[in-house]
Short mmCIF file of C-alpha atoms in Angstrom, two decimals:
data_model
loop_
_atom_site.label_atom_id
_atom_site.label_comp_id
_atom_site.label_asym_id
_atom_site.label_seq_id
_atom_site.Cartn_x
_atom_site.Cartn_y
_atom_site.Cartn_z
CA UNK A 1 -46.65 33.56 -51.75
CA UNK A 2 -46.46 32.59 -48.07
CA UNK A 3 -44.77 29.15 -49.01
CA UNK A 4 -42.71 30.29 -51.36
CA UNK A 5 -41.78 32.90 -48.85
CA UNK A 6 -41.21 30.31 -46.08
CA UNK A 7 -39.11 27.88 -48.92
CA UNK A 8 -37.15 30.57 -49.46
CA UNK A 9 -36.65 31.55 -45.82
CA UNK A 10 -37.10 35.61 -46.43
CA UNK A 11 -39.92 38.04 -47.19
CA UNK A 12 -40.30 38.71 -50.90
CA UNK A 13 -42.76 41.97 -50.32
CA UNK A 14 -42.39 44.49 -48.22
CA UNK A 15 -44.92 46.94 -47.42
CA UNK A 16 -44.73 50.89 -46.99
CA UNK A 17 -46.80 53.96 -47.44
CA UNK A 18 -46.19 54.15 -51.18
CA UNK A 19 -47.79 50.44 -51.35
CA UNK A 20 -45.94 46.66 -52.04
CA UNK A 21 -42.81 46.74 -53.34
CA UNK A 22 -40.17 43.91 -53.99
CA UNK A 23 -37.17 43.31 -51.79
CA UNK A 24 -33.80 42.56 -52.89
CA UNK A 25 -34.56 38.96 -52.52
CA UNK A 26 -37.95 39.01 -54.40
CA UNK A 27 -36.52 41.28 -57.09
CA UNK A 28 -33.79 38.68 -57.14
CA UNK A 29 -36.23 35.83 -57.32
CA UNK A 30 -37.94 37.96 -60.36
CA UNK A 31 -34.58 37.95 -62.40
CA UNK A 32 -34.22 33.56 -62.01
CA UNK A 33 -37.34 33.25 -62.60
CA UNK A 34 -37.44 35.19 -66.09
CA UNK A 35 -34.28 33.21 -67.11
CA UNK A 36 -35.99 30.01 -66.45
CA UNK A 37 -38.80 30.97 -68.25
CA UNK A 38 -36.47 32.09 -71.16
CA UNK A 39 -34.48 28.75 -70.94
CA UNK A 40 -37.98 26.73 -71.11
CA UNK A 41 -38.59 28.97 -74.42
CA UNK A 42 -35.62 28.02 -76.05
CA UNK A 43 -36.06 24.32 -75.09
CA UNK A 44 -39.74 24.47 -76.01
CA UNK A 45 -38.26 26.00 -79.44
CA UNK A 46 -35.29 23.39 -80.25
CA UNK A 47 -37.32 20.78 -79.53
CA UNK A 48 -40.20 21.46 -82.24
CA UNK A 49 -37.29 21.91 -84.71
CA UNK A 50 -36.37 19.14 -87.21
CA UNK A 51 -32.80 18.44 -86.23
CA UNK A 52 -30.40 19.47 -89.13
CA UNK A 53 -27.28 18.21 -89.96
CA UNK A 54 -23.90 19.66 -91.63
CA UNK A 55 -20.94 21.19 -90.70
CA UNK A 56 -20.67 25.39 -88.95
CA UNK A 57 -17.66 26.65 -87.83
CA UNK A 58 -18.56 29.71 -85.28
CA UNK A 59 -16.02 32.42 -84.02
CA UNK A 60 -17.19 33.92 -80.18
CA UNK A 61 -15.43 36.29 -78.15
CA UNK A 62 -14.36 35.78 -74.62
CA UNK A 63 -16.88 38.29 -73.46
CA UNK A 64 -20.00 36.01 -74.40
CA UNK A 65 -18.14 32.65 -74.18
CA UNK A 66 -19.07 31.94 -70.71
CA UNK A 67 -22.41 32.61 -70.41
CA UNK A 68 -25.06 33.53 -73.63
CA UNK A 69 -23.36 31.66 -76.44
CA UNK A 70 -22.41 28.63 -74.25
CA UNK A 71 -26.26 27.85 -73.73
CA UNK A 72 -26.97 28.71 -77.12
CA UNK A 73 -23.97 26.23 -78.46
CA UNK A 74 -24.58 23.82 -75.84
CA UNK A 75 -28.57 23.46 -76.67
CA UNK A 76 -27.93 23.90 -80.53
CA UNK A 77 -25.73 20.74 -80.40
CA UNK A 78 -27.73 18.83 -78.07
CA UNK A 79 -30.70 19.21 -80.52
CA UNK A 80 -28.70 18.67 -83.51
CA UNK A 81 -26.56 15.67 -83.16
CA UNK A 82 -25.66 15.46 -86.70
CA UNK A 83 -24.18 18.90 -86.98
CA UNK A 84 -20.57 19.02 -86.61
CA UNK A 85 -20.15 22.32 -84.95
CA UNK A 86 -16.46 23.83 -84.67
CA UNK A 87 -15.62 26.78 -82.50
CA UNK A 88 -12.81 29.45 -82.37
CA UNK A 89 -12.40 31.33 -79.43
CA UNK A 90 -10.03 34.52 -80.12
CA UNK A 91 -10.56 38.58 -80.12
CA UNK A 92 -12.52 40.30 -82.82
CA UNK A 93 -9.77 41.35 -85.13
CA UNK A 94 -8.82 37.39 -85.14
CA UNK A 95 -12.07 36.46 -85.75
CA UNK A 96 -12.53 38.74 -88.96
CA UNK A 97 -9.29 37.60 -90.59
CA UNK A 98 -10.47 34.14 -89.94
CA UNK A 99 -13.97 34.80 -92.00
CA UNK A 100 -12.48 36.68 -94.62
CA UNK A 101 -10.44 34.17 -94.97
CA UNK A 102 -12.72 31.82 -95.19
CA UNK A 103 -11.54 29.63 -92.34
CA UNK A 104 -15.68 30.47 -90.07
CA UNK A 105 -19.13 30.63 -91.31
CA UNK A 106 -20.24 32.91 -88.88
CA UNK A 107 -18.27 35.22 -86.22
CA UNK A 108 -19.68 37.48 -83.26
CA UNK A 109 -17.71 40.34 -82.71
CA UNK A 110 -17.56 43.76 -80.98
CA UNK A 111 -17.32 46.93 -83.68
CA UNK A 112 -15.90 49.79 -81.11
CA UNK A 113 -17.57 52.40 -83.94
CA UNK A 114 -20.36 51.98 -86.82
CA UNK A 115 -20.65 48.69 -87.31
CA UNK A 116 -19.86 47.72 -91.14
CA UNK A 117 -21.92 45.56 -91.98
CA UNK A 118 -23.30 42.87 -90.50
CA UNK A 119 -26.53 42.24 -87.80
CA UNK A 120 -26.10 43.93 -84.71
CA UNK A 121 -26.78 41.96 -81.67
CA UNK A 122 -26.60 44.06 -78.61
CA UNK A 123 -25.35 47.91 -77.84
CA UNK A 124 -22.54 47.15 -74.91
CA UNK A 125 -20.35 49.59 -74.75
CA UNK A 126 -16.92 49.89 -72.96
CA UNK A 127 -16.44 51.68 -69.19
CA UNK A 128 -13.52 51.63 -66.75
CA UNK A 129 -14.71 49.81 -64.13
CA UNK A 130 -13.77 49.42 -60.24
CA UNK A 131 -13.61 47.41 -57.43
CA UNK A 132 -16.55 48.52 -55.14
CA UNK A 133 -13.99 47.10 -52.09
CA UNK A 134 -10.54 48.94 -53.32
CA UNK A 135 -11.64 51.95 -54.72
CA UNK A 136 -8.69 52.29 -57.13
CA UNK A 137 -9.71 55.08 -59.19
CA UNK A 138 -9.57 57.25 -56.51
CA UNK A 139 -5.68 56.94 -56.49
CA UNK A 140 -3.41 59.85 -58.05
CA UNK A 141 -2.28 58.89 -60.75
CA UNK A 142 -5.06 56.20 -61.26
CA UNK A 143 -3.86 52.47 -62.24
CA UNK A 144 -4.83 51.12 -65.09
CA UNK A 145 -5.45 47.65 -66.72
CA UNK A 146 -4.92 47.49 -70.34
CA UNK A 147 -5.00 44.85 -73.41
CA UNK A 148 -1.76 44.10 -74.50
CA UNK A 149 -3.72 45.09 -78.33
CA UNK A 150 -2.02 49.12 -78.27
CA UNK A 151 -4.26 50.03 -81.40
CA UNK A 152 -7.57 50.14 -79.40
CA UNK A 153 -6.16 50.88 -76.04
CA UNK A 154 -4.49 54.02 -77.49
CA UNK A 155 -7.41 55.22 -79.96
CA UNK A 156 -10.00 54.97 -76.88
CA UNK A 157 -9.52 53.78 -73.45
CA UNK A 158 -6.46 55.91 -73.28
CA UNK A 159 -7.58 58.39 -75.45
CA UNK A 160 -11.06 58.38 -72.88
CA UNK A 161 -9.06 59.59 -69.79
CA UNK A 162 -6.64 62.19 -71.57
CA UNK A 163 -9.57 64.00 -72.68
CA UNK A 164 -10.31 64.47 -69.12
CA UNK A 165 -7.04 65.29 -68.08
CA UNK A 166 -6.93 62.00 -66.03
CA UNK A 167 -3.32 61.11 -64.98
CA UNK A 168 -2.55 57.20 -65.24
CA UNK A 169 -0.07 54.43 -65.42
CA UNK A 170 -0.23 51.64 -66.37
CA UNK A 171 -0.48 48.86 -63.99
CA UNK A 172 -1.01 45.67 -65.40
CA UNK A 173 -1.87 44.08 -69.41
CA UNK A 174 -3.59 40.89 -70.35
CA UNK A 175 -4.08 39.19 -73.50
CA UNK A 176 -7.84 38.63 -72.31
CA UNK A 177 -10.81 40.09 -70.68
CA UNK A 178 -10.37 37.55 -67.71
CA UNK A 179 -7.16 38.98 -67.03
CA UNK A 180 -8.39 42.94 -67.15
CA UNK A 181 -11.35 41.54 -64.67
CA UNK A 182 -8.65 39.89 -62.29
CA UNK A 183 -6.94 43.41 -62.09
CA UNK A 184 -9.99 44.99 -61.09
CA UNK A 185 -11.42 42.37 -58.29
CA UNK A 186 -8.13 42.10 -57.18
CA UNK A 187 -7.77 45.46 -56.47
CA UNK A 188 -4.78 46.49 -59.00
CA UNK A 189 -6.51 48.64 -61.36
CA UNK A 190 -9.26 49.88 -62.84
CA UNK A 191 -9.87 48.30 -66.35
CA UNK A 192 -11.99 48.81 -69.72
CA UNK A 193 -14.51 46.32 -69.77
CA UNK A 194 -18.35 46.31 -71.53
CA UNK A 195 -21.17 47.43 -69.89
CA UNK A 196 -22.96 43.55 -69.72
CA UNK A 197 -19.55 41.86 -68.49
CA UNK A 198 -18.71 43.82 -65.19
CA UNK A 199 -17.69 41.31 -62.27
CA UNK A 200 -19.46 40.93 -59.02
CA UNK A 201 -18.11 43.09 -57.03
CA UNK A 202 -17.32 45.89 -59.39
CA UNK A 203 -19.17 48.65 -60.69
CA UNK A 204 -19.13 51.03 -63.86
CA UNK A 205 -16.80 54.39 -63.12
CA UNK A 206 -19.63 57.09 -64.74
CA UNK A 207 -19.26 60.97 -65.41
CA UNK A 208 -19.98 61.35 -61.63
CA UNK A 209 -16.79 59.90 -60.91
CA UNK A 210 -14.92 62.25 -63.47
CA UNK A 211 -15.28 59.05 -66.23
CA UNK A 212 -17.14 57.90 -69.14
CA UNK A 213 -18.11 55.77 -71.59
CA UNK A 214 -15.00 54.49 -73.56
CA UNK A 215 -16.55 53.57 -76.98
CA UNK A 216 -19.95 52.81 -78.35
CA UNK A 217 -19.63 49.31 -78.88
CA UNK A 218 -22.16 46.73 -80.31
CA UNK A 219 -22.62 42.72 -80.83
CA UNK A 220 -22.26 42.14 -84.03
CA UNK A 221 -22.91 38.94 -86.39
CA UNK A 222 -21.07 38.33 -89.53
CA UNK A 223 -21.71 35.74 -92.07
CA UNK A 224 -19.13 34.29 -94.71
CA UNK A 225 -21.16 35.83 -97.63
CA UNK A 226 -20.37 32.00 -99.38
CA UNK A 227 -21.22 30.09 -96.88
CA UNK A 228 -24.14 28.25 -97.12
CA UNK A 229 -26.57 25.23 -95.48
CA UNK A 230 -29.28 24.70 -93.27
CA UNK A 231 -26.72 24.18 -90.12
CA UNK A 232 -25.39 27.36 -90.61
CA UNK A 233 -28.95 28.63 -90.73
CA UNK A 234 -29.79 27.45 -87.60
CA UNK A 235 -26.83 28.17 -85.98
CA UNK A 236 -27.45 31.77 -87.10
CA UNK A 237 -30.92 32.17 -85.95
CA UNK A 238 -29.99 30.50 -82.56
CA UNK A 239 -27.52 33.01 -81.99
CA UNK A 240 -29.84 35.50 -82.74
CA UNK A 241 -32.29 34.70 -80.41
CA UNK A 242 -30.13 33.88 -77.66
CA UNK A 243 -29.10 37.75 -77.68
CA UNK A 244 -33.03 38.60 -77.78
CA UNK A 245 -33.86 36.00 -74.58
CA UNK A 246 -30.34 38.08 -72.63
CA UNK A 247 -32.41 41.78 -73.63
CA UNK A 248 -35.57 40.37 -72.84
CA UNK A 249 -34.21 40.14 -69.02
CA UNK A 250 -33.19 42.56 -66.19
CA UNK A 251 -29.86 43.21 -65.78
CA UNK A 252 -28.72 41.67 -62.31
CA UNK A 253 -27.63 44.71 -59.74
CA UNK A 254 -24.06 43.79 -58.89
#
């Protein structure tokens, strides 16, 4: 631990009268290390498949686009050269219009209540969330980021701070999560965003700051109930255990 220690160029343990304990550097070297364990499992696992082949047309949300389903596409179509793998990248409603329409095989969504139907990946709900540098909820009335989608806004994030008497306006809209995440780090407004996606920088707004959760939202997978073939199999279990690898590990402080 001494060279790793010196590699690293700061103390991983540090030690009181309660014992060892972790510093933030050593409890951040805990977190990388986990995910490259993780990533070594999923290699280890794609590469004892038998490649498949076939088409799959996949919906994703914005959310999960960046980070766990880009590893999970990117290694599923490294492995499996021969599948022809076509993604859509929109909002959830989009995305279930699309495979009831039968234009995807399989879509990953967020379902704000019960989900209907469906496998549920993950339990991330929606919070307002701040800049830890502007501190914007603590302006009268407190500026808000919204999606320009008024259905949702007004049946929960709105509907969230009226039911604690929490003056607003509204200070900015976006199309996209990117663009509610820009008003926060910028230091616009506060903004609805899940639980799992809050930028560096930010933090979750909780009942201690006169807030709270905005909806109960989960993951969830969908399959075109006639779709069928072993790409789309594979597709669908690699999916799946991407989410399981992203609960296996510690969240990140941020």
């Amino acid at each position: 631990m001494k060279k790793l220690e010196e590699l690293i160029g700061a103390s991983l343990f540090e030690r009181g009268s309660r014992g060892v304990a972790l510093t933030r550097r050593g409890g951040e070297l805990i977190v990388n290390a986990r995910r490259i364990v993780s990533l070594l499992d999923e290699t280890s696992a794609s590469m004892a498949a038998a490649p498949l082949g076939g088409p799959v047309r996949i919906g994703i949300p914005e959310e999960y686009g960046h980070a766990i389903l880009s590893r999970a596409l990117g290694a599923f179509s490294k492995r499996h050269t021969q599948v022809e793998v076509t993604v859509r990248y929109a909002h959830s409603g989009a995305q279930m219009a699309a495979l009831a329409a039968g234009e995807l095989d399989l879509c990953v969504v967020f379902e704000w209540q019960d989900p209907a139907g469906g496998e549920v990946l993950m339990h991330d709900p929606t919070v307002w969330v701040t800049s830890t540098l502007h501190h914007m909820h603590e302006e009268q009335p407190v500026p808000i980021a919204l999606y320009n989608r008024a259905g949702w806004c007004k049946d929960f994030a709105i509907k969230s701070l009226e039911q604690r008497d929490l003056a607003y306006r509204v200070a900015y809209t976006s199309d996209t999560t990117g663009g509610l995440k820009l008003a926060v780090t910028s230091g616009l407004a506060i903004a609805p965003i899940s639980r799992s996606n809050i930028p560096d920088g930010c933090r979750e707004l909780t009942t201690a700051d006169g807030f709270g959760a905005i909806d109960s939202s989960n993951v969830v997978m969908h399959r075109n109930p006639n779709a069928s073939g072993e790409a789309i199999d594979g597709m669908q279990d690699a999916i799946r255990e991407a989410f399981v690898n992203r609960l296996s590990q510690p969240a990140a402080s941020s």
